[in-house]
Coordinates of C-alpha atoms and ligand atoms in Angstrom, one line a residue:
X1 CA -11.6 46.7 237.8
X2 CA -11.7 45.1 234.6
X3 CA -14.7 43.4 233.2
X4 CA -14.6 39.9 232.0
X5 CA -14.6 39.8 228.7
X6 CA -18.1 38.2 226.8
X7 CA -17.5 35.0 225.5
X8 CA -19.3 35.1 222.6
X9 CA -16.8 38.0 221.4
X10 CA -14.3 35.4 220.8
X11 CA -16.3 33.3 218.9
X12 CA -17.1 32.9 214.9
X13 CA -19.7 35.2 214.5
X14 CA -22.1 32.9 212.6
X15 CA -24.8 30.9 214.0
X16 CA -23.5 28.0 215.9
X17 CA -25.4 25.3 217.4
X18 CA -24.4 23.2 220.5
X19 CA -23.7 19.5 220.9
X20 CA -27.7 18.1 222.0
X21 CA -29.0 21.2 220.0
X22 CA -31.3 18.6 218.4
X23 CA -33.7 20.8 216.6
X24 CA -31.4 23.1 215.3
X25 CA -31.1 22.2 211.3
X26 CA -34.0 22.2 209.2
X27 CA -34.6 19.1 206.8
X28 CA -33.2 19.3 203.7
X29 CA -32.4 16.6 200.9
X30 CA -28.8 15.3 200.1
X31 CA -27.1 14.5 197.3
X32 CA -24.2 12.3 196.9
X33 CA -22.1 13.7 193.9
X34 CA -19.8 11.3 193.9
X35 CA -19.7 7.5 194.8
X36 CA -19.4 4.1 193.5
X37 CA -22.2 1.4 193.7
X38 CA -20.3 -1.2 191.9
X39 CA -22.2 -3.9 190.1
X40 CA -24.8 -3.6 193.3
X41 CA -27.2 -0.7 192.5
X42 CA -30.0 -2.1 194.8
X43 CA -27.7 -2.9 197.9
X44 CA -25.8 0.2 198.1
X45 CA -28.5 2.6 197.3
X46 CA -30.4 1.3 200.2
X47 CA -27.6 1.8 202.6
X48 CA -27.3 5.3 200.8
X49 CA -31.0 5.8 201.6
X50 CA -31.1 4.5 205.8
X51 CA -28.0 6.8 205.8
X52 CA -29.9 9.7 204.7
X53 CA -29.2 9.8 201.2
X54 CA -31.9 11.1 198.9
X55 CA -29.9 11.2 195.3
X56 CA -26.6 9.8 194.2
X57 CA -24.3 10.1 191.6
X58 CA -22.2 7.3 190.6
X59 CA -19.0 6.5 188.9
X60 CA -18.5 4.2 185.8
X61 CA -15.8 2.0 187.3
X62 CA -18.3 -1.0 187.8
X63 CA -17.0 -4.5 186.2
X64 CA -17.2 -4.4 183.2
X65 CA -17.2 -0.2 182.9
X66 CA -19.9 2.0 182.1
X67 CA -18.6 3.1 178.7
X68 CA -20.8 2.1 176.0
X69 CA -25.1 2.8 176.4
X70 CA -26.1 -0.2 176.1
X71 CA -24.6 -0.9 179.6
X72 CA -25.7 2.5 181.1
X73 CA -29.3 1.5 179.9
X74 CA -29.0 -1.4 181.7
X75 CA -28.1 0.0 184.8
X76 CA -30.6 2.3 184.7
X77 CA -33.4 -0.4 185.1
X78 CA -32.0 -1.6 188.1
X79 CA -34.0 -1.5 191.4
X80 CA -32.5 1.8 193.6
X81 CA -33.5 3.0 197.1
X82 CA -32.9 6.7 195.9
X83 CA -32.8 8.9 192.6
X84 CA -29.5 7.5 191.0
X85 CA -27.6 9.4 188.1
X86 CA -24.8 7.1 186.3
X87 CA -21.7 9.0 184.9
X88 CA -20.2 7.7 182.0
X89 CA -16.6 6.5 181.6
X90 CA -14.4 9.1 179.4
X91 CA -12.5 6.2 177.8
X92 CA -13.7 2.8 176.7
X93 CA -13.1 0.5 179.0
X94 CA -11.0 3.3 181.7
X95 CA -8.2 2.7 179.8
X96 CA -7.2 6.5 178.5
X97 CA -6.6 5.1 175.1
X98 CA -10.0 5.9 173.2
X99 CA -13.1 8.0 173.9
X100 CA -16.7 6.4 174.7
X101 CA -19.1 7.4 172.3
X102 CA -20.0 11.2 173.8
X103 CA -22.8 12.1 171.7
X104 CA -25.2 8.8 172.2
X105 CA -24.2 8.3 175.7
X106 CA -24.6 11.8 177.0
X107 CA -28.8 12.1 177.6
X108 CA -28.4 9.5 179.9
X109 CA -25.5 10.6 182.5
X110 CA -24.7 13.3 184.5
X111 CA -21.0 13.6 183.0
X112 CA -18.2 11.8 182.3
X113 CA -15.0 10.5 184.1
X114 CA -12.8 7.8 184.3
X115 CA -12.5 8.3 188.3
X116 CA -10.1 5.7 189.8
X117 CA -7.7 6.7 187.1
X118 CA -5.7 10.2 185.8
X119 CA -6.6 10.6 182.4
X120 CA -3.2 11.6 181.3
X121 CA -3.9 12.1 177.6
X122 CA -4.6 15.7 177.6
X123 CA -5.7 15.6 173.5
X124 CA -8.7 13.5 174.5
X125 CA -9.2 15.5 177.7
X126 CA -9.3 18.7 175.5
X127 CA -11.7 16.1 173.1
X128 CA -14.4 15.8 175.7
X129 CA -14.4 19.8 177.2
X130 CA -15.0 20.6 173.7
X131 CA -18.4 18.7 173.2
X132 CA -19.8 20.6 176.1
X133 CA -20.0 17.3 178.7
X134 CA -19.8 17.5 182.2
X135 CA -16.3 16.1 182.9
X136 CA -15.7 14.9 186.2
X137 CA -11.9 15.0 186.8
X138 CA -10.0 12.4 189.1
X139 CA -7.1 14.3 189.4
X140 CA -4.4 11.9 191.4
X141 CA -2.1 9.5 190.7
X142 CA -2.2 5.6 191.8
X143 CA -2.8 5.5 195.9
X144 CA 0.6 4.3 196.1
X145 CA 2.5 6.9 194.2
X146 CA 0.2 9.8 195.8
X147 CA 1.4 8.3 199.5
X148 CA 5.4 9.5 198.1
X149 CA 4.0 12.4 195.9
X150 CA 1.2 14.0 197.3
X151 CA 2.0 17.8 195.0
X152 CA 1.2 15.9 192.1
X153 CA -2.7 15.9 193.0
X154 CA -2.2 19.8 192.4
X155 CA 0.3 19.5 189.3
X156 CA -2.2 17.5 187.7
X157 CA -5.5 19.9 188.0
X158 CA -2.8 22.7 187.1
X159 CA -2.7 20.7 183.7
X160 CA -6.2 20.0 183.5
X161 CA -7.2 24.4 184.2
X162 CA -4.3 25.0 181.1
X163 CA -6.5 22.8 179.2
X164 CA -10.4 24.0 180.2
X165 CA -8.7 27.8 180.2
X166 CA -8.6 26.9 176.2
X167 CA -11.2 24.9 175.2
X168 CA -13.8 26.1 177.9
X169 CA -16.8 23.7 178.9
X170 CA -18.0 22.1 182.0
X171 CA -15.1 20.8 184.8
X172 CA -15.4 19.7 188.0
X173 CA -12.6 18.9 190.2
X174 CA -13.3 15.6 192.2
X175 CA -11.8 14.8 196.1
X176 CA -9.5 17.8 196.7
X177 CA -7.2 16.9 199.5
X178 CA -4.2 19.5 199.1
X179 CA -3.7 22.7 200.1
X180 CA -2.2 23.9 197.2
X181 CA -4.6 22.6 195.3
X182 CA -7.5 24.5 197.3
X183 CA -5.1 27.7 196.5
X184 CA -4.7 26.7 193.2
X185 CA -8.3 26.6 192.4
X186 CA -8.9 29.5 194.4
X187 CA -6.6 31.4 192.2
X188 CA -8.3 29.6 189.2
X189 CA -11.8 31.4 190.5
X190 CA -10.5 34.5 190.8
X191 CA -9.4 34.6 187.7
X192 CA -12.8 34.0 186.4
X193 CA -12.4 30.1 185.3
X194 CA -16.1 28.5 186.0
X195 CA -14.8 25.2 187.3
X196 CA -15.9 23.6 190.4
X197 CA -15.0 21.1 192.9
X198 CA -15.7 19.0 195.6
X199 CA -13.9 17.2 198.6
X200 CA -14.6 14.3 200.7
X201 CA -15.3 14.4 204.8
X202 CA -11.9 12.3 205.6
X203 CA -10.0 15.5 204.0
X204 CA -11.1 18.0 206.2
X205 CA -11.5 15.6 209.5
X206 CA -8.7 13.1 209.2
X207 CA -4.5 13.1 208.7
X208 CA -2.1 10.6 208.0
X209 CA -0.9 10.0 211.3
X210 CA -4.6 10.1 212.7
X211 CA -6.1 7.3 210.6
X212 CA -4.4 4.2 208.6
X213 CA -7.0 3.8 206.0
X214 CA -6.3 3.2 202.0
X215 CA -8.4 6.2 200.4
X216 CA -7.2 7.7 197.1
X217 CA -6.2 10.7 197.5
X218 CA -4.2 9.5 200.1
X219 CA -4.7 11.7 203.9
X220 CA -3.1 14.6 204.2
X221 CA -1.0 16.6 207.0
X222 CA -3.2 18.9 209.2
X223 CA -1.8 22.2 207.2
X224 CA -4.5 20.2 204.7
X225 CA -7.1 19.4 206.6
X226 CA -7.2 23.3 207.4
X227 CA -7.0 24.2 203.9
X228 CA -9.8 22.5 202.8
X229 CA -11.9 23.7 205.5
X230 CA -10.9 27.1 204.7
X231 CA -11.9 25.8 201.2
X232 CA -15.1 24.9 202.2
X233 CA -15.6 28.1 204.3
X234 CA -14.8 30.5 201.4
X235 CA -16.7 28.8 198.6
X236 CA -13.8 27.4 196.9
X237 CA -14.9 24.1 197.5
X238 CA -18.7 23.7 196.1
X239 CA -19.6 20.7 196.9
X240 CA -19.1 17.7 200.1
X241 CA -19.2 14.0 198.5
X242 CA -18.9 10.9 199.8
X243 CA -16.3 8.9 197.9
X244 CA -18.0 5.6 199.0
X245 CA -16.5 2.6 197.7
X246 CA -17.3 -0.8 198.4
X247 CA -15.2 -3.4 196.8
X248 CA -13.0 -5.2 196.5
X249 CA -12.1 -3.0 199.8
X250 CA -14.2 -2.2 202.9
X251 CA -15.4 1.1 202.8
X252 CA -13.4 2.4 205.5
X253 CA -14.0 6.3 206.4
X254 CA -15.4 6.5 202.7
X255 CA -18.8 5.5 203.5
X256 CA -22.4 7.0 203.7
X257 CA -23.0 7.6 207.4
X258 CA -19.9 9.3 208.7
X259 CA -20.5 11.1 204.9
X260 CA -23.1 13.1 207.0
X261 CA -21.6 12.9 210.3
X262 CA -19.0 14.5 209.4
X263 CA -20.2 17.0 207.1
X264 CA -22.6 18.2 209.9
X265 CA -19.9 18.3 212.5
X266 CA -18.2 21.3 210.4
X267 CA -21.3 23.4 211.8
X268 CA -21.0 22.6 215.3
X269 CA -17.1 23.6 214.7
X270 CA -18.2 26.5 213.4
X271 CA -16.8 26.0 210.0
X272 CA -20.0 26.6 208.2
X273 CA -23.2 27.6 208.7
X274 CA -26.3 25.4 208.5
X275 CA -27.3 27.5 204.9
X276 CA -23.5 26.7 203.9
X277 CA -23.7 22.9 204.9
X278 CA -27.1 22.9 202.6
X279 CA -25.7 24.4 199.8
X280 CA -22.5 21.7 199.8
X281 CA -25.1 18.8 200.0
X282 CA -28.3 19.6 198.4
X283 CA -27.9 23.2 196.4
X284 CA -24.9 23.0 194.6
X285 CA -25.1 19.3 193.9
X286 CA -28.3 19.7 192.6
X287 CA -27.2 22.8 190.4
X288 CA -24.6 20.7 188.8
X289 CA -27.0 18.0 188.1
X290 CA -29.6 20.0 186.7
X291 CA -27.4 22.0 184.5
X292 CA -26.9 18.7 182.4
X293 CA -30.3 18.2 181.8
X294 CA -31.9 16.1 184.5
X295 CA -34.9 17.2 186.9
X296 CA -34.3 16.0 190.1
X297 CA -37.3 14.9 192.4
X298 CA -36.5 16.2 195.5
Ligands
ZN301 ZN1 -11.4 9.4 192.3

């Protein structure tokens, strides 16, 4: 007679907790490394915070632009619900043309970007690396190109490594979505580049054909959503944002609450472990924020 198998030899073997397990994760801060409060610091922060939000990081593509200091000062007084960290626009007014004024801006953000739009001007690209900023790079092409092109998200952080593998300095990829561009930056890695990047839950829970919502990067096919859980699994990916962006859309599937959802339904797939998860929302995050400077409070 044979004997049946134990179950639990199929299974992952990391610890895996089960639907109802309510006790199972220990409390931990999050931080949102990447999101967009608009011209409404004290509205979204507070639907940051009763989503669980402790810290966020936002991008400069208010109206008008964060890109000068005067502005970013401003924003800074605002009323928040949680510890807020402005990034700064590479380019004055997010137009790719001419760079904001790194050296007095800088003490005040977290990094630089011009998230929403590809910088395509590699000279001022290779500009910014060089002062030794934190450059956040949006690496895809307008939502409606991406839908017909989807390789270029991957052609165009293949550019941006040529770059950083010359000048050096501080790059981190923002909302991976490809698989070849989880294999290209896990080649990149390997090779020793310090670069690191983050994805959003939609990539690694939704396709195309699951979910007709306007996110940029576009959905992927499931051969992506895989990749980027792999991605997340092996410690290519670093980091789990949000992407949250209100206006002049709905949020959609960016928003803060299934942001967390989401992220903690990899454990109960058994994608990552609970010290994994914490390390995507609160350790690395909080690495990358702290190694520009800034003390975080939680
Ligand atoms: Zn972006």
């Amino acid at each position: 007679m044979f004997s049946k198998p134990k179950l639990k030899n199929f299974l992952k073997k990391i610890d895996r907790p089960k639907w109802g397990d309510f006790f199972y994760f220990e409390k931990f801060p999050v931080i949102d490394l990447h999101c967009h409060l608009r011209n409404e610091i004290s509205k979204h922060t507070l639907e940051a915070k009763r989503a669980g939000i402790d810290a966020l990081v936002f991008m400069a593509n208010s109206k008008p632009p964060l890109d000068n200091l005067e502005r970013i000062k401003k924003v800074l007084k605002k009323k928040a619900f949680c510890q807020i960290f402005p990034v700064s626009a590479i380019t004055k007014g997010l137009k790719g043309k001419e760079l904001v004024d790194v050296e007095k801006i800088k003490p005040y953000v977290v990094g630089f970007s011009d998230d929403g739009y590809y910088l395509e001007n590699l000279d001022l690209l290779k500009q910014i690396l060089e002062k030794n900023v934190l450059v956040l790079a949006h690496c895809s092409p307008k939502y409606e190109i991406g839908l017909k092109k989807p390789y270029l998200e991957t052609k165009y952080v293949e550019r941006y490594l040529k770059v950083f593998e010359k000048t050096g300095g501080k790059l981190h990829i923002q909302h991976v979505s490809q698989k070849t561009t989880v294999e290209l930056i896990r080649d990149a890695k390997k090779d020793g580049l310090k670069i690191t990047c983050e994805t959003c839950p939609h990539y690694f829970t939704f396709t195309k054909e699951d979910l007709e919502t306007k996110v940029n990067p576009p959905l992927g096919t499931k051969k992506d959503v895989l990749a980027v859980k792999e991605g997340l699994a092996d410690g290519t990916i670093d980091v789990i944002a949000s992407d949250y962006a209100p206006l002049p859309r709905k949020t959609g599937i960016s928003n803060f609450f299934a942001f967390l959802w989401l992220s903690f339904g990899l454990v109960f797939e058994g994608v990552l472990t609970k010290e994994q998860l914490k390390e995507k929302l609160y350790l690395n995050p909080k690495r990358i924020i702290e190694a520009q400077g800034h003390k975080l409070k939680i």
